[in-house]
Amino acid sequence: MRDDVVARIPGGDTGAIVAVLLVIYAAYVLAGVGLGFSLRGQLNTVATLTFFIGVFAMLSLALNLHWGYTGLFNIGIVGFMAVGIYVMALVSKPLYEAGGASQVGGLGLPIVVGMLAGMAAAALLGLVVALPALRLRADYLAIVTIAMSEIVRFSFLSGDFQQFQLFGERVGFGGGSGLILDYTDPIEAFFSVVGLWDAYLGVVDAFGVLIPTNPKPIVDGLVYGALLLGFVAAYFWLLKRTGESPFGRVLKAIREDEDVANSLGKNTNRFKIKAFMLGCALMGLAGVLWFMRSGAVTPNTFRPRITFFIWIALIIGGAGSNTGSVLGGAVFAALLYQGPRTLKNLIDAVLPSTNAPSGFGPAVAPLFSTLDPAPLLFYTLDSVRQLQLVFMGLVLIWLMHNRPEGMLGHRKETAAGIPLTAQRAQKRQAADGGGGDDE
Amino acid sequence: MSDAAESGGLTLGSGGPGIDEEYPLQAEGLRKAFGGITAVEDASFRVERGSVTGLIGPNGAGKSTTFNLITGMLDPDAGTVTFDGEDITGLEPHAIANRGLVRTFQIARELQDMTVLENMMLAPKGQRGESLWRSVTPGVRREVIDQESELLERVWEVLEFFDIDHLAEEYAGNLSGGQRKLLELSRALLTDPDVLLLDEPFAGVNPSLEKRLLEHIHELREQGYTFLLVEHDMDLIMENCGRVIVLHQGQILTEGAPAEIQANEEVIEAYLGGNV
Ligand SMILES: Nc1ncnc2c1ncn2[C@@H]1O[C@H](COP(=O)(O)OP(=O)(O)OP(=O)(O)O)[C@@H](O)[C@H]1O
Ligand SMILES: [Mg+2]
């Protein structure tokens, strides 16, 4: 039935994605109005929301390649993200200077080179993980990936890699105290490379009409959000092509029954490794894009919970569908990731002076002694942020019971370079007129 | 890329296999034990090129296990498998299939969440688009698309031959048992094999279609294709096979022409006296 809804939206899948995004943004803007946000506050909200929609959509697309297409159970996503950003930092941080803010330097190479290096490193890590594990059965890959992601985190935490020499330069990962990302701001780097940095600054100045004081961070945020959506589009394009090809067809066959694919002459291990490495590279790049403007990174950011967030996003959207992955990423980011924060602000704005109990005990006690539910209610509202994980759990349980295939997982996207339909006779007659299935 | 339109409209690709050896498939001293059970014990046999050879035996005789040993799904504890003069023992199933030795499964293993067309399009060898970069790179992808159209034509021909073209867009998981068997057989043929190992291919297939399939198998045999066929229907085996190999409790009981097999005391014993 939900398929009908999607089918009725003009513009097909793109239309569905745009429609969902519009609804999300409208809700957030309305919430902002309710909160009495200034224009600055509104734009800030939009920028932050776009950022998270972007990163979660990218990551859930990458995970869809692993799980939705190939049936590879990767629960170490965050490890590949961490490797992506750390290697990018290593390559792109400026050379070490005594007395500088940063304890360690980098190789001082351009940011693009760093991004590519981060992707390559994530892909290589994927290869190292996949080689032994893919020969075994599916559950081993799960164990190996989650172990790997923790090993990555502990490695970045460890003193051994805090600082070392590479090509004669003093570099390092900064250990537990974190790594300062003191390269040129990526937005500046990007616009400088295309020679539009001055034009960009002009646009920022023009924005001063709307936001008189310090408009640059706002514009930066909005532009970066837009850039991320561009990356989402690129991921989508790449993965759609991958899926709609003989390569994607073999992946699908592997997911269904690996022995069959193998006995039809497909070297399934090689296909699995390629798909796994591609997905890992995309996860690495997503890690870079998520954290590269955050000023500094610490290893403990990269805990397994991020991996599970991405899984939830994919499950909401529906494994197996690229459109579903984007929708899942967007819905997860808006409702479950940023939603509780916004809800809390809204509640605070509407009920400004409630005195919520300070702990669970005092919140529950009146319920039993005087049958008064108010303290528990206030406590819950007050702890909305902390209860985020509980909400996620509830949503997951609800989905498993009522819609295990997610929003679009029931829809099967054809694994072929051309449409596989029964209208063959007509096609044959009209043949030689020229294909045009490819863009 | 195909010129074999002579056989009832079915095109299998690059003509028939070249006849250079009399026995393309040979097994020598094959042995496989599962825990305490020895499923196959010291089995040696060979399959003549251009023959339909039957592999028979009571339930549990080790027929399917023998197929698994030949096609690399299982590694034998001892013995060798030779295909076209080369030792293929212990090779990966895909390597063996790519050499032209392809099998079907006793319990049909269709790819459920893929349509019949997708199932079939998977099978052909040498698909350019199986390389990731070719499939995604603009420009180069054109070649992939072109080849897909060619493959689709071939797939349709095979579907029509097997009378399952009306199911083309159906998900394989929705097919009936007999239809699944047909899908498996046609999918295996699309890999353009030299030797086909068919594990009870007619189970659940209706008699008229069974007849058609057998006719077709004979046509292919005349072109030089080789079949090793597991089947429980004795009449079918006797009428259609040039040679018959009898397995009993993992061992080769005897081997010979159908008439010899039918008259063989030991075979009658195995079938009637055994726990069948
Ligand atoms: N994977 C396995 N693990 C353990 N035992 C097995 C396995 N595969 C087969 N066997 C055993 O090996 C013996 C031979 O089985 P196989 O499937 O080869 O027989 P078959 O001749 O194909 O029988 P049927 O005519 O019933 O298909 C049986 O006793 C079976 O239980
Ligand atoms: Mg069997």
mmCIF file of C-alpha atoms in Angstrom, chain A residues 135 237-238 240-242 244-250 252-269 271 274-275 278 411-424 427-428 435-439, chain B residues 73 92-95 97-98 101-103 105 109-115 117-119 121-132 135-139 141-142 144-145 148-149 151-153 156-157 160 168-169 171 187-188 191:
data_model
loop_
_atom_site.group_PDB
_atom_site.id
_atom_site.type_symbol
_atom_site.label_atom_id
_atom_site.label_comp_id
_atom_site.label_asym_id
_atom_site.label_seq_id
_atom_site.Cartn_x
_atom_site.Cartn_y
_atom_site.Cartn_z
ATOM 1 C CA ARG A 135 35.763 -17.686 3.004
ATOM 2 C CA TRP A 237 24.234 7.202 -9.116
ATOM 3 C CA LEU A 238 27.238 4.951 -8.611
ATOM 4 C CA LYS A 240 22.378 2.307 -8.945
ATOM 5 C CA ARG A 241 24.665 1.601 -11.865
ATOM 6 C CA THR A 242 26.453 -1.050 -9.868
ATOM 7 C CA GLU A 244 21.780 -2.473 -12.543
ATOM 8 C CA SER A 245 24.515 -4.456 -14.190
ATOM 9 C CA PRO A 246 25.764 -7.996 -14.580
ATOM 10 C CA PHE A 247 28.066 -7.280 -11.632
ATOM 11 C CA GLY A 248 25.081 -6.354 -9.480
ATOM 12 C CA ARG A 249 23.250 -9.418 -10.722
ATOM 13 C CA VAL A 250 25.995 -11.681 -9.423
ATOM 14 C CA LYS A 252 22.203 -10.442 -5.848
ATOM 15 C CA ALA A 253 22.691 -14.107 -6.706
ATOM 16 C CA ILE A 254 25.320 -14.378 -3.971
ATOM 17 C CA ARG A 255 22.870 -12.927 -1.477
ATOM 18 C CA GLU A 256 20.242 -15.456 -2.567
ATOM 19 C CA ASP A 257 22.371 -18.592 -2.840
ATOM 20 C CA GLU A 258 26.109 -18.377 -3.148
ATOM 21 C CA ASP A 259 26.527 -22.025 -4.174
ATOM 22 C CA VAL A 260 24.304 -21.511 -7.179
ATOM 23 C CA ALA A 261 26.264 -18.489 -8.374
ATOM 24 C CA ASN A 262 29.445 -20.466 -7.864
ATOM 25 C CA SER A 263 28.248 -23.498 -9.759
ATOM 26 C CA LEU A 264 27.233 -21.243 -12.641
ATOM 27 C CA GLY A 265 30.866 -20.223 -12.967
ATOM 28 C CA LYS A 266 30.961 -17.012 -10.945
ATOM 29 C CA ASN A 267 34.001 -16.548 -8.734
ATOM 30 C CA THR A 268 31.861 -15.467 -5.824
ATOM 31 C CA ASN A 269 34.722 -14.672 -3.471
ATOM 32 C CA PHE A 271 32.751 -10.508 -6.363
ATOM 33 C CA LYS A 274 35.130 -6.188 -4.740
ATOM 34 C CA ALA A 275 31.724 -5.233 -3.418
ATOM 35 C CA LEU A 278 33.830 -0.546 -2.705
ATOM 36 C CA ARG A 411 10.453 -3.276 -3.892
ATOM 37 C CA LYS A 412 12.900 -5.224 -5.962
ATOM 38 C CA GLU A 413 15.190 -3.271 -8.198
ATOM 39 C CA THR A 414 16.004 -5.199 -11.348
ATOM 40 C CA ALA A 415 19.592 -6.352 -11.622
ATOM 41 C CA ALA A 416 20.297 -5.784 -15.301
ATOM 42 C CA GLY A 417 21.705 -3.106 -17.526
ATOM 43 C CA ILE A 418 18.488 -3.016 -19.536
ATOM 44 C CA PRO A 419 14.862 -3.321 -18.454
ATOM 45 C CA LEU A 420 13.845 -6.971 -18.239
ATOM 46 C CA THR A 421 10.238 -6.931 -19.310
ATOM 47 C CA ALA A 422 7.939 -9.201 -21.212
ATOM 48 C CA GLN A 423 7.390 -6.678 -23.992
ATOM 49 C CA ARG A 424 9.762 -8.471 -26.186
ATOM 50 C CA LYS A 427 10.815 -4.570 -29.105
ATOM 51 C CA ARG A 428 12.039 -7.085 -31.581
ATOM 52 C CA GLY A 435 18.701 1.634 -27.861
ATOM 53 C CA GLY A 436 18.957 4.645 -25.616
ATOM 54 C CA ASP A 437 18.656 2.740 -22.349
ATOM 55 C CA ASP A 438 21.916 4.144 -21.168
ATOM 56 C CA GLU A 439 22.112 7.757 -20.237
ATOM 57 C CA MET B 73 31.144 -28.534 -4.123
ATOM 58 C CA GLU B 92 36.570 -24.292 -7.021
ATOM 59 C CA PRO B 93 33.090 -24.942 -8.444
ATOM 60 C CA HIS B 94 33.229 -21.795 -10.562
ATOM 61 C CA ALA B 95 36.500 -22.845 -12.143
ATOM 62 C CA ALA B 97 31.833 -24.686 -14.385
ATOM 63 C CA ASN B 98 33.840 -22.305 -16.547
ATOM 64 C CA LEU B 101 31.268 -28.964 -16.677
ATOM 65 C CA VAL B 102 28.000 -27.718 -15.232
ATOM 66 C CA ARG B 103 25.521 -29.322 -12.871
ATOM 67 C CA PHE B 105 20.723 -29.589 -8.229
ATOM 68 C CA ARG B 109 17.892 -23.993 -6.201
ATOM 69 C CA GLU B 110 16.281 -21.097 -7.955
ATOM 70 C CA LEU B 111 17.238 -17.605 -6.843
ATOM 71 C CA GLN B 112 13.946 -16.780 -5.212
ATOM 72 C CA ASP B 113 13.972 -13.016 -5.051
ATOM 73 C CA MET B 114 15.132 -12.697 -8.621
ATOM 74 C CA THR B 115 12.806 -12.946 -11.575
ATOM 75 C CA LEU B 117 14.707 -13.422 -16.482
ATOM 76 C CA GLU B 118 17.253 -12.319 -13.902
ATOM 77 C CA ASN B 119 17.957 -15.945 -13.032
ATOM 78 C CA MET B 121 20.622 -13.591 -17.404
ATOM 79 C CA LEU B 122 22.987 -14.571 -14.618
ATOM 80 C CA ALA B 123 24.113 -17.743 -16.309
ATOM 81 C CA PRO B 124 25.975 -16.876 -19.536
ATOM 82 C CA LYS B 125 29.744 -16.867 -19.363
ATOM 83 C CA GLY B 126 32.031 -14.042 -20.352
ATOM 84 C CA GLN B 127 29.738 -11.164 -19.436
ATOM 85 C CA ARG B 128 31.675 -7.933 -19.783
ATOM 86 C CA GLY B 129 29.526 -6.199 -17.227
ATOM 87 C CA GLU B 130 30.683 -8.576 -14.516
ATOM 88 C CA SER B 131 33.634 -6.274 -14.213
ATOM 89 C CA LEU B 132 32.700 -3.508 -11.809
ATOM 90 C CA SER B 135 29.548 -1.494 -15.446
ATOM 91 C CA VAL B 136 29.828 1.945 -13.903
ATOM 92 C CA THR B 137 32.132 3.932 -16.165
ATOM 93 C CA PRO B 138 30.243 6.149 -18.583
ATOM 94 C CA GLY B 139 30.993 5.327 -22.187
ATOM 95 C CA ARG B 141 29.040 0.904 -20.048
ATOM 96 C CA ARG B 142 27.627 1.114 -23.543
ATOM 97 C CA VAL B 144 27.812 -3.759 -21.326
ATOM 98 C CA ILE B 145 24.353 -2.584 -22.317
ATOM 99 C CA GLU B 148 22.910 -7.338 -22.203
ATOM 100 C CA SER B 149 20.541 -6.934 -25.138
ATOM 101 C CA LEU B 151 22.006 -12.014 -23.900
ATOM 102 C CA LEU B 152 18.377 -11.144 -23.390
ATOM 103 C CA GLU B 153 17.569 -12.349 -26.900
ATOM 104 C CA TRP B 156 14.139 -15.463 -24.532
ATOM 105 C CA GLU B 157 14.839 -18.197 -27.032
ATOM 106 C CA GLU B 160 10.386 -20.160 -25.210
ATOM 107 C CA ALA B 168 9.577 -14.462 -17.506
ATOM 108 C CA GLU B 169 8.727 -11.660 -15.120
ATOM 109 C CA TYR B 171 9.829 -14.176 -9.166
ATOM 110 C CA ARG B 187 19.836 -21.786 -16.726
ATOM 111 C CA ALA B 188 22.505 -24.488 -16.810
ATOM 112 C CA THR B 191 26.268 -21.368 -19.410
#
